[in-house]
CSV table of C-alpha atoms and ligand atoms in Angstrom, one decimal:
chain,number,residue,atom,x,y,z
A,270,LEU,CA,94.8,-83.8,43.9
A,271,ARG,CA,96.7,-81.8,42.1
A,272,TRP,CA,95.2,-78.5,40.8
A,273,GLN,CA,96.9,-76.6,38.2
A,274,ILE,CA,96.2,-72.5,38.1
A,275,GLU,CA,95.7,-70.6,35.2
A,276,GLY,CA,97.2,-66.9,36.3
A,277,ARG,CA,97.8,-65.7,39.8
A,278,MET,CA,96.1,-67.1,42.6
A,279,ASP,CA,94.6,-64.1,43.6
A,280,ARG,CA,92.0,-63.0,45.8
A,281,ILE,CA,88.9,-59.9,46.6
A,282,ALA,CA,88.6,-58.3,49.5
A,283,ILE,CA,85.1,-56.1,50.1
A,284,ILE,CA,84.2,-54.3,53.4
A,285,GLY,CA,80.0,-54.3,53.2
A,286,GLY,CA,77.9,-51.8,54.4
A,287,SER,CA,78.6,-49.0,51.2
A,288,SER,CA,75.5,-48.4,49.4
A,289,LEU,CA,75.8,-48.4,45.9
A,290,SER,CA,75.1,-44.8,43.4
A,291,GLY,CA,76.2,-44.9,40.0
A,292,SER,CA,76.3,-46.7,36.3
A,293,ILE,CA,77.8,-50.2,35.8
A,294,PRO,CA,77.8,-50.5,32.0
A,295,ILE,CA,77.5,-54.4,31.6
A,296,SER,CA,79.9,-56.1,28.9
A,297,GLY,CA,79.0,-59.1,25.6
A,298,ALA,CA,77.7,-62.2,27.3
A,299,LYS,CA,80.7,-64.5,27.5
A,300,ASN,CA,78.2,-67.3,26.8
A,301,SER,CA,77.4,-66.6,23.4
A,302,ALA,CA,81.0,-64.2,22.7
A,303,ILE,CA,82.5,-68.2,23.5
A,304,LYS,CA,80.1,-69.8,20.2
A,305,LEU,CA,80.3,-67.0,17.8
A,306,MET,CA,84.2,-67.9,18.1
A,307,ALA,CA,83.7,-71.2,17.3
A,308,ALA,CA,81.0,-70.1,14.6
A,309,SER,CA,84.7,-68.8,13.0
A,310,LEU,CA,85.6,-71.4,11.8
A,311,LEU,CA,82.8,-72.1,9.7
A,312,THR,CA,84.4,-69.7,6.7
A,313,ASP,CA,87.3,-68.9,5.6
A,314,GLU,CA,86.8,-64.9,6.0
A,315,PRO,CA,86.6,-63.2,8.8
A,316,LEU,CA,84.7,-62.5,11.5
A,317,ARG,CA,84.7,-60.0,13.5
A,318,LEU,CA,82.8,-59.5,16.9
A,319,THR,CA,82.0,-56.4,18.8
A,320,ASN,CA,81.2,-56.0,22.1
A,321,MET,CA,83.3,-58.7,22.8
A,322,PRO,CA,83.7,-59.5,26.5
A,323,ARG,CA,87.6,-59.7,27.5
A,324,LEU,CA,87.6,-63.1,29.8
A,325,ALA,CA,89.8,-66.1,30.8
A,326,ASP,CA,87.2,-68.0,29.0
A,327,THR,CA,87.7,-66.7,25.7
A,328,ARG,CA,90.7,-66.2,26.4
A,329,PHE,CA,91.4,-70.0,26.1
A,330,LEU,CA,89.5,-69.9,23.1
A,331,GLY,CA,91.2,-67.9,21.3
A,332,ARG,CA,94.4,-69.9,22.4
A,333,LEU,CA,91.8,-72.7,20.7
A,334,LEU,CA,91.2,-71.6,17.6
A,335,ALA,CA,94.8,-70.5,16.8
A,336,ARG,CA,95.9,-73.6,17.6
A,337,LEU,CA,93.0,-74.3,15.0
A,338,GLY,CA,95.0,-71.7,12.1
A,339,ALA,CA,93.3,-69.0,13.3
A,340,SER,CA,94.2,-64.8,13.4
A,341,VAL,CA,93.3,-64.1,16.9
A,342,ASP,CA,93.2,-60.6,16.6
A,343,GLU,CA,92.0,-58.8,19.5
A,344,ARG,CA,91.5,-54.6,19.7
A,345,GLU,CA,90.1,-51.6,21.1
A,346,GLY,CA,88.2,-50.6,19.3
A,347,GLU,CA,85.3,-47.3,18.2
A,348,ALA,CA,82.5,-49.0,20.2
A,349,GLY,CA,85.1,-50.9,22.4
A,350,SER,CA,86.3,-54.0,22.2
A,351,GLU,CA,86.5,-56.1,18.8
A,352,THR,CA,87.9,-59.6,18.1
A,353,ILE,CA,88.6,-60.3,13.9
A,354,LEU,CA,88.4,-64.1,13.4
A,355,HIS,CA,90.3,-65.5,10.5
A,356,THR,CA,90.5,-68.8,9.6
A,357,PRO,CA,91.5,-68.8,6.3
A,358,GLU,CA,92.9,-73.3,6.3
A,359,ILE,CA,91.8,-75.6,8.9
A,360,LEU,CA,96.1,-76.4,9.8
A,361,GLY,CA,95.0,-79.5,12.1
A,362,ALA,CA,91.5,-80.4,13.6
A,363,ILE,CA,91.8,-81.5,17.3
A,364,ALA,CA,91.1,-79.9,19.4
A,365,PRO,CA,94.2,-81.0,22.7
A,366,TYR,CA,92.7,-82.2,26.3
A,367,ASP,CA,94.6,-79.4,28.0
A,368,LEU,CA,92.8,-76.8,25.8
A,369,VAL,CA,89.0,-78.5,26.1
A,370,ARG,CA,89.4,-79.0,29.7
A,371,GLN,CA,90.2,-75.1,30.2
A,372,MET,CA,86.7,-74.9,28.8
A,373,ARG,CA,83.7,-76.9,28.7
A,374,ALA,CA,82.1,-74.8,25.6
A,375,SER,CA,85.7,-75.8,23.5
A,376,PHE,CA,83.7,-78.3,23.1
A,377,ASN,CA,81.9,-76.4,20.4
A,378,VAL,CA,84.6,-76.5,17.6
A,379,LEU,CA,83.4,-79.9,17.5
A,380,GLY,CA,80.4,-79.7,15.4
A,381,PRO,CA,81.7,-76.4,13.0
A,382,LEU,CA,85.3,-78.2,12.8
A,383,VAL,CA,83.6,-81.6,11.2
A,384,ALA,CA,81.3,-79.7,8.5
A,385,ARG,CA,84.1,-77.3,7.9
A,386,THR,CA,86.5,-80.1,6.7
A,387,GLY,CA,84.6,-83.7,7.1
A,388,GLN,CA,87.6,-84.6,9.9
A,389,ALA,CA,87.4,-83.8,13.4
A,390,LYS,CA,89.2,-84.8,17.3
A,391,VAL,CA,88.1,-83.2,19.6
A,392,SER,CA,88.9,-83.5,23.6
A,393,LEU,CA,85.8,-84.3,25.8
A,394,PRO,CA,85.6,-81.8,28.1
A,395,GLY,CA,86.2,-80.2,32.2
A,396,GLY,CA,84.0,-77.0,33.3
A,397,CYS,CA,82.1,-76.2,35.3
A,398,THR,CA,82.0,-78.4,38.5
A,399,ILE,CA,77.7,-78.6,38.5
A,400,GLY,CA,76.2,-81.9,37.7
A,401,ALA,CA,77.8,-84.8,35.3
A,402,ARG,CA,76.8,-82.7,32.3
A,403,PRO,CA,77.7,-84.9,29.5
A,404,VAL,CA,77.4,-83.5,26.4
A,405,ASP,CA,75.2,-86.7,24.9
A,406,LEU,CA,72.6,-84.5,23.0
A,407,HIS,CA,75.8,-83.0,21.5
A,408,LEU,CA,77.1,-85.5,19.6
A,409,LYS,CA,73.5,-87.5,18.8
A,410,ALA,CA,73.1,-84.2,16.7
A,411,LEU,CA,75.8,-84.6,15.0
A,412,GLU,CA,75.0,-88.0,14.4
A,413,ALA,CA,72.5,-87.4,13.5
A,414,LEU,CA,73.6,-85.1,10.5
A,415,GLY,CA,75.9,-87.8,9.3
A,416,ALA,CA,79.2,-87.5,10.8
A,417,SER,CA,80.3,-90.5,12.0
A,418,ILE,CA,81.5,-90.6,15.9
A,419,ASP,CA,83.9,-92.9,17.8
A,420,MET,CA,85.1,-92.6,21.4
A,421,HIS,CA,88.5,-93.6,22.9
A,422,GLU,CA,91.1,-92.5,25.1
A,423,GLY,CA,88.7,-88.9,26.0
A,424,TYR,CA,88.6,-88.1,22.6
A,425,VAL,CA,85.5,-87.9,20.2
A,426,TYR,CA,86.0,-88.7,16.1
A,427,ALA,CA,84.0,-87.3,14.4
A,428,GLN,CA,84.4,-88.6,10.3
A,429,ALA,CA,81.3,-87.3,7.4
A,430,PRO,CA,84.3,-87.6,4.6
A,431,ARG,CA,81.7,-86.4,2.1
A,432,GLY,CA,79.9,-84.1,3.7
A,433,LEU,CA,77.0,-83.1,6.8
A,434,ARG,CA,73.7,-83.5,5.1
A,435,GLY,CA,70.2,-82.2,6.3
A,436,ALA,CA,67.8,-83.9,8.8
A,437,GLU,CA,65.0,-83.4,11.5
A,438,ILE,CA,66.1,-84.3,14.9
A,439,VAL,CA,64.0,-84.0,18.1
A,440,PHE,CA,65.8,-83.5,21.0
A,441,PRO,CA,64.7,-85.0,24.3
A,442,PHE,CA,64.9,-81.8,26.7
A,443,VAL,CA,65.7,-79.0,26.2
A,444,SER,CA,69.8,-78.5,25.6
A,445,VAL,CA,71.7,-74.7,24.8
A,446,GLY,CA,74.5,-76.3,24.2
A,447,ALA,CA,72.8,-78.8,22.2
A,448,THR,CA,70.7,-76.4,20.3
A,449,GLU,CA,73.3,-73.9,19.8
A,450,HIS,CA,76.2,-77.0,18.6
A,451,ALA,CA,73.6,-78.8,16.1
A,452,LEU,CA,72.5,-75.2,14.7
A,453,LEU,CA,77.0,-75.0,14.4
A,454,ALA,CA,76.8,-77.9,12.3
A,455,ALA,CA,73.7,-77.5,10.0
A,456,VAL,CA,74.6,-74.5,7.9
A,457,LEU,CA,77.2,-75.9,5.6
A,458,ALA,CA,74.5,-78.9,6.0
A,459,ASP,CA,73.4,-80.0,2.5
A,460,GLY,CA,69.4,-79.6,2.4
A,461,GLN,CA,67.3,-78.7,4.9
A,462,THR,CA,67.8,-79.8,9.3
A,463,VAL,CA,64.0,-78.8,11.2
A,464,LEU,CA,65.9,-78.8,15.7
A,465,ARG,CA,62.6,-79.5,17.5
A,466,ASN,CA,62.5,-79.1,21.4
A,467,SER,CA,65.3,-76.3,21.6
A,468,ALA,CA,65.8,-74.2,23.4
A,469,CYS,CA,65.2,-71.0,23.3
A,470,GLU,CA,67.5,-68.4,25.3
A,471,PRO,CA,68.7,-65.5,23.4
A,472,GLU,CA,72.2,-66.0,23.5
A,473,ILE,CA,70.7,-68.4,20.2
A,474,VAL,CA,69.1,-65.8,18.6
A,475,ASP,CA,72.3,-63.6,18.5
A,476,LEU,CA,74.2,-66.5,17.3
A,477,ALA,CA,71.2,-67.3,14.4
A,478,GLU,CA,71.6,-63.5,14.1
A,479,CYS,CA,75.4,-64.0,13.1
A,480,LEU,CA,75.3,-67.2,11.4
A,481,ILE,CA,72.9,-65.1,9.4
A,482,SER,CA,74.9,-62.6,8.5
A,483,MET,CA,77.5,-64.9,7.0
A,484,GLY,CA,75.4,-66.4,4.5
A,485,ALA,CA,73.2,-69.1,5.9
A,486,ASN,CA,69.5,-69.6,6.0
A,487,ILE,CA,68.1,-70.0,9.9
A,488,SER,CA,64.0,-69.6,10.8
A,489,GLY,CA,63.0,-69.7,14.2
A,490,ALA,CA,65.8,-68.8,16.7
A,491,GLY,CA,64.7,-67.8,19.9
A,492,THR,CA,61.6,-70.5,19.3
A,493,THR,CA,61.0,-74.5,19.5
A,494,ASP,CA,61.8,-75.1,16.2
A,495,ILE,CA,64.2,-74.0,14.4
A,496,VAL,CA,65.2,-74.4,10.6
A,497,ILE,CA,68.1,-74.8,8.5
A,498,GLU,CA,68.8,-74.8,4.4
A,499,GLY,CA,72.1,-75.8,4.5
A,500,VAL,CA,74.2,-73.9,2.2
A,501,ARG,CA,77.6,-74.5,0.2
A,502,ARG,CA,79.7,-71.2,2.3
A,503,LEU,CA,79.2,-69.0,4.8
A,504,ASN,CA,81.7,-65.4,4.1
A,505,GLY,CA,82.5,-63.0,6.7
A,506,ALA,CA,80.6,-60.8,8.8
A,507,THR,CA,81.2,-58.3,11.1
A,508,HIS,CA,78.3,-59.2,14.1
A,509,ALA,CA,78.1,-57.3,17.8
A,510,VAL,CA,77.7,-59.7,20.9
A,511,ILE,CA,74.3,-59.4,22.4
A,512,PRO,CA,74.9,-57.3,26.2
A,513,ASP,CA,75.0,-60.5,29.4
A,514,ARG,CA,71.9,-61.7,30.8
A,515,ILE,CA,73.7,-62.6,33.6
A,516,GLU,CA,76.0,-60.1,34.3
A,517,THR,CA,73.4,-57.5,34.2
A,518,GLY,CA,71.5,-59.2,36.5
A,519,ALA,CA,73.8,-60.6,38.7
A,520,TYR,CA,74.7,-56.5,39.2
A,521,ALA,CA,71.1,-55.7,39.7
A,522,CYS,CA,71.4,-58.1,42.1
A,523,ALA,CA,74.8,-56.9,43.8
A,524,ALA,CA,72.7,-52.9,43.7
A,525,ALA,CA,70.0,-54.6,45.2
A,526,MET,CA,72.1,-55.9,48.6
A,527,ALA,CA,73.8,-52.8,49.0
A,528,GLY,CA,71.2,-50.1,48.9
A,529,GLY,CA,71.6,-47.4,46.7
A,530,ASP,CA,70.9,-46.8,42.9
A,531,VAL,CA,72.7,-47.9,40.3
A,532,THR,CA,72.2,-47.8,36.6
A,533,LEU,CA,73.1,-50.8,33.9
A,534,THR,CA,74.2,-49.7,30.9
A,535,ASN,CA,74.8,-51.2,27.3
A,536,THR,CA,72.5,-54.1,28.2
A,537,ARG,CA,68.6,-54.4,27.4
A,538,ALA,CA,65.2,-55.2,30.1
A,539,ASP,CA,63.8,-57.6,28.6
A,540,ILE,CA,66.4,-60.7,28.7
A,541,VAL,CA,66.6,-60.6,32.2
A,542,GLN,CA,62.1,-60.0,32.4
A,543,SER,CA,62.1,-63.4,34.5
A,544,LEU,CA,64.5,-61.8,37.3
A,545,LEU,CA,63.4,-58.6,37.3
A,546,ASP,CA,59.8,-59.3,38.5
A,547,LYS,CA,61.1,-61.9,41.4
A,548,MET,CA,63.6,-58.3,42.4
A,549,VAL,CA,59.7,-56.4,41.8
A,550,GLU,CA,57.9,-58.9,44.0
A,551,ALA,CA,61.3,-58.8,46.4
A,552,GLY,CA,60.7,-54.7,47.6
A,553,VAL,CA,63.6,-53.6,45.0
A,554,GLN,CA,62.7,-50.6,42.8
A,555,ILE,CA,63.8,-51.3,39.3
A,556,ASP,CA,63.2,-48.6,35.7
A,557,SER,CA,63.9,-49.6,32.1
A,558,VAL,CA,64.2,-47.3,29.8
A,559,GLY,CA,66.3,-48.1,26.7
A,560,ALA,CA,69.9,-50.3,26.8
A,561,ALA,CA,69.6,-48.6,30.4
A,562,ILE,CA,68.4,-50.7,33.3
A,563,ARG,CA,67.9,-48.1,37.4
A,564,VAL,CA,68.1,-50.5,40.1
A,565,ARG,CA,66.7,-48.7,43.6
A,566,ARG,CA,66.8,-49.8,47.0
A,567,GLY,CA,64.9,-47.4,49.2
A,568,GLU,CA,65.7,-48.2,53.8
A,569,GLY,CA,64.5,-51.7,55.6
A,570,ARG,CA,64.5,-55.3,54.6
A,571,LEU,CA,63.3,-57.6,51.3
A,572,LYS,CA,60.7,-59.4,51.8
A,573,ALA,CA,61.4,-63.5,50.7
A,574,VAL,CA,60.0,-64.5,47.4
A,575,ASP,CA,60.3,-67.6,46.2
A,576,LEU,CA,61.5,-69.4,43.1
A,577,THR,CA,61.8,-72.1,40.9
A,578,THR,CA,64.7,-72.2,38.0
A,579,GLU,CA,63.6,-73.0,34.4
A,580,VAL,CA,64.6,-72.7,30.9
A,581,TYR,CA,63.9,-69.1,29.2
A,582,PRO,CA,62.2,-67.2,29.7
A,583,GLY,CA,62.1,-68.3,33.1
A,584,PHE,CA,64.7,-67.6,36.1
A,585,PRO,CA,68.0,-68.8,34.4
A,586,THR,CA,70.1,-71.5,36.7
A,587,ASP,CA,73.0,-68.6,36.2
A,588,LEU,CA,71.4,-66.3,38.4
A,589,GLN,CA,69.7,-68.5,40.8
A,590,ALA,CA,73.1,-68.3,43.5
A,591,PRO,CA,73.6,-64.3,42.7
A,592,PHE,CA,69.5,-64.3,43.6
A,593,MET,CA,70.3,-67.2,46.8
A,594,ALA,CA,72.8,-64.1,48.2
A,595,LEU,CA,69.8,-61.1,48.0
A,596,MET,CA,67.5,-63.8,49.9
A,597,THR,CA,69.6,-64.0,52.9
A,598,MET,CA,69.1,-61.2,54.3
A,599,ALA,CA,65.2,-60.9,53.1
A,600,ASP,CA,62.0,-61.5,55.7
A,601,GLY,CA,61.0,-64.5,55.8
A,602,GLU,CA,61.5,-67.6,53.8
A,603,SER,CA,62.7,-67.9,50.3
A,604,ARG,CA,62.5,-72.0,48.8
A,605,ILE,CA,64.9,-72.1,46.4
A,606,ARG,CA,64.5,-75.2,43.7
A,607,GLU,CA,66.4,-76.0,41.1
A,608,THR,CA,65.7,-77.9,38.0
A,609,ILE,CA,68.3,-77.5,35.1
A,610,PHE,CA,72.3,-78.6,37.6
A,611,GLU,CA,72.3,-81.4,40.1
A,612,ASN,CA,74.7,-80.3,42.1
A,613,ARG,CA,74.7,-76.3,42.1
A,614,PHE,CA,74.0,-75.4,45.6
A,615,MET,CA,78.0,-75.3,46.1
A,616,HIS,CA,77.3,-71.7,47.4
A,617,VAL,CA,75.1,-72.5,50.0
A,618,PRO,CA,78.0,-73.4,52.9
A,619,GLU,CA,80.2,-70.3,51.9
A,620,LEU,CA,77.5,-68.4,52.7
A,621,THR,CA,76.2,-70.0,55.2
A,622,ARG,CA,80.0,-69.3,56.7
A,623,LEU,CA,79.0,-65.9,56.1
A,624,GLY,CA,75.7,-65.9,58.7
A,625,ALA,CA,73.4,-67.4,56.5
A,626,ASP,CA,70.8,-69.9,56.9
A,627,ILE,CA,69.7,-72.1,54.8
A,628,SER,CA,69.2,-75.8,54.3
A,629,VAL,CA,69.2,-78.1,51.8
A,630,SER,CA,67.5,-80.4,50.8
A,631,GLY,CA,68.0,-83.2,47.3
A,632,GLY,CA,67.2,-79.7,44.6
A,633,GLU,CA,65.6,-77.5,47.1
A,634,ALA,CA,67.1,-75.1,49.4
A,635,VAL,CA,65.3,-73.0,51.5
A,636,VAL,CA,66.5,-69.6,53.0
A,637,HIS,CA,66.0,-67.9,56.5
A,638,GLY,CA,66.6,-64.5,56.0
A,639,VAL,CA,68.4,-62.8,59.2
A,640,ASP,CA,69.2,-59.5,59.8
A,641,SER,CA,73.2,-59.3,59.2
A,642,LEU,CA,76.0,-61.1,58.0
A,643,ASN,CA,79.6,-61.5,59.5
A,644,GLY,CA,81.8,-61.3,56.6
A,645,ALA,CA,84.2,-64.0,56.9
A,646,GLU,CA,87.3,-65.6,54.3
A,647,VAL,CA,85.2,-67.8,51.8
A,648,MET,CA,86.1,-69.6,48.4
A,649,ALA,CA,85.4,-69.6,45.2
A,650,THR,CA,84.2,-73.3,43.7
A,651,ASP,CA,82.6,-71.9,40.8
A,652,LEU,CA,82.4,-69.2,38.6
A,653,ARG,CA,77.9,-68.0,39.4
A,654,ALA,CA,78.8,-69.9,43.2
A,655,SER,CA,81.3,-66.6,43.3
A,656,VAL,CA,79.6,-63.6,42.2
A,657,SER,CA,77.1,-64.8,45.2
A,658,LEU,CA,80.0,-64.4,47.5
A,659,ILE,CA,80.9,-61.0,45.9
A,660,ILE,CA,77.2,-60.1,46.9
A,661,ALA,CA,76.7,-61.5,50.2
A,662,ALA,CA,80.3,-60.5,51.5
A,663,LEU,CA,78.6,-55.7,49.7
A,664,ALA,CA,76.0,-56.1,52.4
A,665,ALA,CA,78.8,-58.7,55.6
A,666,LYS,CA,79.2,-56.0,59.0
A,667,GLY,CA,83.3,-55.8,58.5
A,668,GLU,CA,86.0,-57.6,55.3
A,669,THR,CA,85.2,-60.9,53.7
A,670,VAL,CA,87.8,-62.1,51.7
A,671,VAL,CA,86.6,-64.5,48.2
A,672,ASN,CA,89.9,-66.8,47.8
A,673,ARG,CA,90.4,-68.6,43.9
A,674,VAL,CA,88.8,-65.0,41.7
A,675,TYR,CA,90.7,-67.2,38.9
A,676,HIS,CA,87.1,-69.0,38.6
A,677,LEU,CA,85.2,-65.1,39.0
A,678,ASP,CA,88.0,-64.0,35.8
A,679,ARG,CA,86.1,-66.9,33.9
A,680,GLY,CA,83.3,-64.3,33.7
A,681,PHE,CA,82.9,-61.3,34.8
A,682,GLU,CA,85.1,-58.4,33.8
A,683,ARG,CA,86.5,-56.2,35.8
A,684,LEU,CA,84.1,-57.1,38.1
A,685,GLU,CA,86.0,-55.0,41.1
A,686,ASP,CA,86.6,-51.8,39.2
A,687,LYS,CA,82.9,-51.7,38.2
A,688,LEU,CA,81.6,-52.1,41.6
A,689,SER,CA,84.5,-50.0,43.4
A,690,ALA,CA,83.3,-47.2,40.9
A,691,CYS,CA,80.2,-47.2,42.4
A,692,GLY,CA,81.5,-46.8,45.8
A,693,ALA,CA,82.1,-50.2,47.0
A,694,ASN,CA,84.8,-50.9,49.4
A,695,ILE,CA,86.6,-53.6,46.9
A,696,ARG,CA,90.2,-54.7,46.1
A,697,ARG,CA,91.8,-57.4,44.4
A,698,ILE,CA,94.8,-59.2,46.1
A,699,ARG,CA,97.1,-59.6,43.7
A,700,GLY,CA,98.7,-63.8,44.2
A,701,GLU,CA,101.6,-65.0,42.7
A,702,ALA,CA,101.5,-67.5,40.2
A,703,ARG,CA,102.4,-70.4,40.8
A,704,GLU,CA,101.3,-73.8,40.4
A,705,GLY,CA,100.2,-76.0,43.5
A,706,HIS,CA,98.7,-79.3,44.8
A,707,GLU,CA,95.3,-80.0,47.4
B,217,LIG,C1,74.7,-73.3,29.1
B,217,LIG,C2,75.8,-72.1,29.7
B,217,LIG,C3,75.0,-72.3,31.3
B,217,LIG,C4,74.2,-72.2,31.4
B,217,LIG,C5,73.1,-73.5,31.3
B,217,LIG,C6,71.8,-73.9,31.8
B,217,LIG,C7,77.6,-72.1,28.0
B,217,LIG,C8,78.3,-72.4,27.8
B,217,LIG,N1,76.5,-71.9,29.1
B,217,LIG,O1,75.4,-74.1,30.0
B,217,LIG,O2,76.2,-70.7,31.6
B,217,LIG,O3,74.1,-72.8,33.0
B,217,LIG,O4,72.8,-73.2,29.3
B,217,LIG,O5,70.5,-72.8,30.7
B,217,LIG,O6,76.1,-70.9,27.4
B,217,LIG,N2,72.9,-82.3,29.0
B,217,LIG,C9,72.8,-83.6,29.0
B,217,LIG,N3,73.2,-84.0,27.8
B,217,LIG,C10,73.8,-82.9,27.2
B,217,LIG,C11,73.6,-82.1,26.8
B,217,LIG,C12,72.9,-81.1,28.1
B,217,LIG,O7,72.7,-84.4,29.8
B,217,LIG,O8,74.1,-83.3,25.9
B,217,LIG,C13,71.7,-81.3,30.6
B,217,LIG,C14,72.5,-81.0,31.1
B,217,LIG,O9,73.7,-81.9,31.8
B,217,LIG,C15,72.2,-80.5,31.7
B,217,LIG,C16,70.8,-80.1,31.5
B,217,LIG,O10,71.1,-81.0,30.5
B,217,LIG,O11,71.4,-80.4,33.3
B,217,LIG,C17,70.8,-78.2,30.4
B,217,LIG,O12,72.3,-78.4,30.1
B,217,LIG,P1,72.5,-77.4,28.9
B,217,LIG,O13,70.5,-76.3,28.5
B,217,LIG,O14,73.0,-77.9,27.8
B,217,LIG,O15,73.3,-76.8,29.7
B,217,LIG,P2,75.3,-75.4,28.9
B,217,LIG,O16,74.8,-75.9,27.2
B,217,LIG,O17,76.2,-77.2,28.9
């Protein structure tokens, strides 16, 4: 198997046992930022996104947008990082495999390209290796909006020479990506579109709010029924990316695992309420005031609690691995059920290497809390799994080395800086930039 490495083969080394204290600033949401970047293709005017995270995934998408004709201007503004995206003209509505495979969400350029130019050729995505992750709902939504879709040689060819037209789309099950994709296409369609059984995730509300400031006519985002009245054109706008609820949740788990007193800033408690409720149930002290969430954990073990992943506002699948890490040392037995993706327990064998006692059967993991974990060499397998290893390592005895942290770099900005500022003993070991085989 040949594999290509994006950037360096860095590793992260952690010596567990230090409690955390201080504050951690939360970045803008990766999962929102990449859809907002795709939305910039819908207008010939500049879209200015503030509170932008700086991540491998946003960099990948920036490269793809540049290929499509966008200028991508990243700068440090007064309120942090921002990106100004400007596509006066689409230079060729083709998204090639080498750019789409690096990040699944780049597939979301398909809708905006068809909406703006009447045609597009976009590679089928690669992305995280969690389950099959098809894009059939995305394509059905575009077809319902009047695009004709063909697939050959790994590419989707979409055509709507006379433009898209509004339609009623009933999703057979909830999909975040398909809801967003339909929204991105329907804003420029002729007439009314109604999306039923839509996802309600905060990132969808964020996308709708950005599109509304670009001149779109959308109501009901954040509920299951979204109504879009198509407009002829969209304009530029300035929009602040919503805080990253997955990063928020991961650091909340990290603070609870290591113990201590950490305040997460520039975030919101309401977007991680399902996690905070579980943490309180487990014995963590949570106080939230405005944009800050204070996480405290005193002496003694946490209590094991059960959870099931669900669509928003239920417990997010992206925080299942971090929460499982927290449960590895809790008192008792925790049953963790994954219902959104198959194959999302890849962190289990790695947590086991650290001494966790976890058994998996089908979509359920049973975690028996142990008294202690021991540092070991482990491997990051995907984005969410890798942060769970970091969390476990914070409480493990001795040193843990996490390999393949390029997975982590896709979604967490300056993780080792944010944790070491709170007293964690964590460092990055720089690797060589290279390509390899395995
Ligand atoms: C998004 C998030 C991801 C999160 C997930 C669920 C981004 C970039 N990623 O992923 O971090 O874990 O929501 O909250 O925003 N499905 C189909 N056909 C489709 C589309 C999806 O069968 O056309 C299935 C998927 O395989 C999965 C389920 O639907 O089993 C939900 O997936 P979806 O909500 O679409 O997740 P993503 O948008 O891919």
